[in-house]
Amino acid sequence: GAPNVSTATAVREQHGHDESMHPCAPPDVVVWPQAVGQVQELAALCHRCRVPMVPFGTGTGLEGGVNAVQGGVCFDLSRMDAIAELSLEDFSVTVEPGVTRKALNKHLRGTGLWFPVGTVGV
């Protein structure tokens, strides 16, 4: 519905570039899924209709990966921000894609653990 979908020019332009030198290439529409099932349904629909999908996190990338050079649907994952599970024993945490490093470190405060800049999870 409307609060989870936008075709507004300003919103599309915001999601059509990151911190790279590449010029803005906005998507045709921006959606904010809030659950894995919604992502699956949207991805299946895009695949069936041969519409490009562009994931969007915080827009701080340096590679131009969010530029929708062929239009399509931008999946803004910022509302999927739950921290599902933390295991202090094996230093692992399960998070949704919208969890930021800052939010994760706030959650980890007091455990003796932290997630530094530049760490890549597998």
PDB file of C-alpha atoms in Angstrom:
ATOM      1  CA  GLY A   1       0.000   0.000   0.000  1.00  0.00           C
ATOM      2  CA  ALA A   2       0.835   3.705  -0.154  1.00  0.00           C
ATOM      3  CA  PRO A   3       3.107   3.973   2.905  1.00  0.00           C
ATOM      4  CA  ASN A   4       5.205   1.089   1.548  1.00  0.00           C
ATOM      5  CA  VAL A   5       5.405   2.120  -2.128  1.00  0.00           C
ATOM      6  CA  SER A   6       6.448   5.381  -3.762  1.00  0.00           C
ATOM      7  CA  THR A   7       6.793   6.705  -7.284  1.00  0.00           C
ATOM      8  CA  ALA A   8       7.502  10.267  -6.107  1.00  0.00           C
ATOM      9  CA  THR A   9      10.373  11.829  -8.030  1.00  0.00           C
ATOM     10  CA  ALA A  10      12.269  12.939  -4.910  1.00  0.00           C
ATOM     11  CA  VAL A  11      12.065   9.473  -3.343  1.00  0.00           C
ATOM     12  CA  ARG A  12      13.126   7.766  -6.580  1.00  0.00           C
ATOM     13  CA  GLU A  13      16.073  10.158  -6.971  1.00  0.00           C
ATOM     14  CA  GLN A  14      17.131   9.587  -3.354  1.00  0.00           C
ATOM     15  CA  HIS A  15      17.261   5.855  -4.088  1.00  0.00           C
ATOM     16  CA  GLY A  16      18.957   6.244  -7.489  1.00  0.00           C
ATOM     17  CA  HIS A  17      22.438   7.080  -6.270  1.00  0.00           C
ATOM     18  CA  ASP A  18      24.926   6.397  -3.517  1.00  0.00           C
ATOM     19  CA  GLU A  19      28.174   8.066  -2.483  1.00  0.00           C
ATOM     20  CA  SER A  20      29.874   7.104  -5.742  1.00  0.00           C
ATOM     21  CA  MET A  21      30.773   9.464  -8.576  1.00  0.00           C
ATOM     22  CA  HIS A  22      28.102   7.941 -10.818  1.00  0.00           C
ATOM     23  CA  PRO A  23      25.165  10.155 -11.808  1.00  0.00           C
ATOM     24  CA  CYS A  24      21.729   9.420 -10.408  1.00  0.00           C
ATOM     25  CA  ALA A  25      19.787   6.669 -12.191  1.00  0.00           C
ATOM     26  CA  PRO A  26      16.470   6.421 -10.319  1.00  0.00           C
ATOM     27  CA  PRO A  27      14.295   3.313 -10.211  1.00  0.00           C
ATOM     28  CA  ASP A  28      10.725   3.400 -11.487  1.00  0.00           C
ATOM     29  CA  VAL A  29       9.333   2.652  -8.038  1.00  0.00           C
ATOM     30  CA  VAL A  30      10.596   2.247  -4.466  1.00  0.00           C
ATOM     31  CA  VAL A  31       9.112  -0.369  -2.142  1.00  0.00           C
ATOM     32  CA  TRP A  32       9.713  -0.965   1.579  1.00  0.00           C
ATOM     33  CA  PRO A  33       9.139  -4.653   2.335  1.00  0.00           C
ATOM     34  CA  GLN A  34       8.926  -5.480   6.018  1.00  0.00           C
ATOM     35  CA  ALA A  35       9.158  -9.266   5.994  1.00  0.00           C
ATOM     36  CA  VAL A  36      10.991 -12.003   4.119  1.00  0.00           C
ATOM     37  CA  GLY A  37       7.719 -13.203   2.584  1.00  0.00           C
ATOM     38  CA  GLN A  38       7.103  -9.776   1.068  1.00  0.00           C
ATOM     39  CA  VAL A  39      10.596  -9.744  -0.437  1.00  0.00           C
ATOM     40  CA  GLN A  40       9.983 -13.204  -1.889  1.00  0.00           C
ATOM     41  CA  GLU A  41       6.648 -12.201  -3.417  1.00  0.00           C
ATOM     42  CA  LEU A  42       8.042  -8.970  -4.875  1.00  0.00           C
ATOM     43  CA  ALA A  43      11.112 -10.743  -6.251  1.00  0.00           C
ATOM     44  CA  ALA A  44       8.942 -13.440  -7.850  1.00  0.00           C
ATOM     45  CA  LEU A  45       6.725 -10.801  -9.444  1.00  0.00           C
ATOM     46  CA  CYS A  46       9.722  -8.863 -10.769  1.00  0.00           C
ATOM     47  CA  HIS A  47      11.253 -12.070 -12.126  1.00  0.00           C
ATOM     48  CA  ARG A  48       8.010 -13.105 -13.839  1.00  0.00           C
ATOM     49  CA  CYS A  49       7.623  -9.659 -15.421  1.00  0.00           C
ATOM     50  CA  ARG A  50      11.352  -9.340 -16.211  1.00  0.00           C
ATOM     51  CA  VAL A  51      11.654  -6.132 -14.176  1.00  0.00           C
ATOM     52  CA  PRO A  52      15.072  -5.254 -12.684  1.00  0.00           C
ATOM     53  CA  MET A  53      15.395  -5.368  -8.886  1.00  0.00           C
ATOM     54  CA  VAL A  54      17.783  -3.073  -7.009  1.00  0.00           C
ATOM     55  CA  PRO A  55      18.413  -3.587  -3.268  1.00  0.00           C
ATOM     56  CA  PHE A  56      18.965  -0.433  -1.189  1.00  0.00           C
ATOM     57  CA  GLY A  57      20.427  -0.328   2.301  1.00  0.00           C
ATOM     58  CA  THR A  58      21.654   3.061   3.482  1.00  0.00           C
ATOM     59  CA  GLY A  59      22.936   4.496   0.202  1.00  0.00           C
ATOM     60  CA  THR A  60      26.497   4.848   1.465  1.00  0.00           C
ATOM     61  CA  GLY A  61      28.123   2.531  -1.079  1.00  0.00           C
ATOM     62  CA  LEU A  62      30.953   3.773  -3.269  1.00  0.00           C
ATOM     63  CA  GLU A  63      30.374   1.550  -6.295  1.00  0.00           C
ATOM     64  CA  GLY A  64      27.105   2.817  -7.793  1.00  0.00           C
ATOM     65  CA  GLY A  65      25.361  -0.450  -6.973  1.00  0.00           C
ATOM     66  CA  VAL A  66      22.031   1.226  -6.231  1.00  0.00           C
ATOM     67  CA  ASN A  67      21.900   3.070  -9.546  1.00  0.00           C
ATOM     68  CA  ALA A  68      18.922   1.663 -11.439  1.00  0.00           C
ATOM     69  CA  VAL A  69      20.465   2.026 -14.906  1.00  0.00           C
ATOM     70  CA  GLN A  70      17.584   0.069 -16.459  1.00  0.00           C
ATOM     71  CA  GLY A  71      14.857   1.376 -14.136  1.00  0.00           C
ATOM     72  CA  GLY A  72      12.992  -1.232 -12.159  1.00  0.00           C
ATOM     73  CA  VAL A  73      12.000  -1.690  -8.540  1.00  0.00           C
ATOM     74  CA  CYS A  74      14.163  -0.524  -5.657  1.00  0.00           C
ATOM     75  CA  PHE A  75      13.808  -2.689  -2.555  1.00  0.00           C
ATOM     76  CA  ASP A  76      14.554  -0.375   0.394  1.00  0.00           C
ATOM     77  CA  LEU A  77      15.319  -2.843   3.184  1.00  0.00           C
ATOM     78  CA  SER A  78      15.637  -0.276   5.990  1.00  0.00           C
ATOM     79  CA  ARG A  79      12.381  -1.338   7.658  1.00  0.00           C
ATOM     80  CA  MET A  80      13.643  -4.910   8.030  1.00  0.00           C
ATOM     81  CA  ASP A  81      15.775  -4.032  11.029  1.00  0.00           C
ATOM     82  CA  ALA A  82      15.277  -6.778  13.590  1.00  0.00           C
ATOM     83  CA  ILE A  83      18.141  -8.426  15.416  1.00  0.00           C
ATOM     84  CA  ALA A  84      16.940 -12.008  15.572  1.00  0.00           C
ATOM     85  CA  GLU A  85      19.580 -13.915  17.510  1.00  0.00           C
ATOM     86  CA  LEU A  86      22.847 -13.251  19.325  1.00  0.00           C
ATOM     87  CA  SER A  87      25.207 -16.050  20.308  1.00  0.00           C
ATOM     88  CA  LEU A  88      27.949 -14.852  22.639  1.00  0.00           C
ATOM     89  CA  GLU A  89      29.493 -18.328  22.632  1.00  0.00           C
ATOM     90  CA  ASP A  90      30.386 -18.336  18.939  1.00  0.00           C
ATOM     91  CA  PHE A  91      30.424 -14.558  18.337  1.00  0.00           C
ATOM     92  CA  SER A  92      27.608 -14.655  15.797  1.00  0.00           C
ATOM     93  CA  VAL A  93      24.489 -12.620  15.318  1.00  0.00           C
ATOM     94  CA  THR A  94      21.560 -13.078  12.956  1.00  0.00           C
ATOM     95  CA  VAL A  95      20.118  -9.827  11.649  1.00  0.00           C
ATOM     96  CA  GLU A  96      17.688  -8.629   9.012  1.00  0.00           C
ATOM     97  CA  PRO A  97      19.207  -6.648   6.116  1.00  0.00           C
ATOM     98  CA  GLY A  98      18.121  -3.245   7.440  1.00  0.00           C
ATOM     99  CA  VAL A  99      20.185  -3.452  10.630  1.00  0.00           C
ATOM    100  CA  THR A 100      22.883  -0.784  10.589  1.00  0.00           C
ATOM    101  CA  ARG A 101      26.313  -1.120  12.149  1.00  0.00           C
ATOM    102  CA  LYS A 102      25.367   1.597  14.650  1.00  0.00           C
ATOM    103  CA  ALA A 103      22.179  -0.208  15.704  1.00  0.00           C
ATOM    104  CA  LEU A 104      24.012  -3.506  16.000  1.00  0.00           C
ATOM    105  CA  ASN A 105      26.705  -1.978  18.203  1.00  0.00           C
ATOM    106  CA  LYS A 106      24.032  -0.424  20.410  1.00  0.00           C
ATOM    107  CA  HIS A 107      22.509  -3.895  20.807  1.00  0.00           C
ATOM    108  CA  LEU A 108      25.936  -5.383  21.570  1.00  0.00           C
ATOM    109  CA  ARG A 109      26.804  -2.741  24.172  1.00  0.00           C
ATOM    110  CA  GLY A 110      27.553  -4.388  27.483  1.00  0.00           C
ATOM    111  CA  THR A 111      28.472  -7.763  25.956  1.00  0.00           C
ATOM    112  CA  GLY A 112      32.132  -6.966  25.292  1.00  0.00           C
ATOM    113  CA  LEU A 113      31.552  -7.412  21.555  1.00  0.00           C
ATOM    114  CA  TRP A 114      31.382  -4.844  18.753  1.00  0.00           C
ATOM    115  CA  PHE A 115      31.079  -4.810  14.972  1.00  0.00           C
ATOM    116  CA  PRO A 116      33.783  -2.569  13.480  1.00  0.00           C
ATOM    117  CA  VAL A 117      33.661  -0.621  10.223  1.00  0.00           C
ATOM    118  CA  GLY A 118      34.840  -2.668   7.263  1.00  0.00           C
ATOM    119  CA  THR A 119      33.903  -6.041   8.723  1.00  0.00           C
ATOM    120  CA  VAL A 120      32.329  -8.347   6.171  1.00  0.00           C
ATOM    121  CA  GLY A 121      29.887 -10.972   7.367  1.00  0.00           C
ATOM    122  CA  VAL A 122      29.390 -14.269   5.633  1.00  0.00           C
TER     123      VAL A 122
END
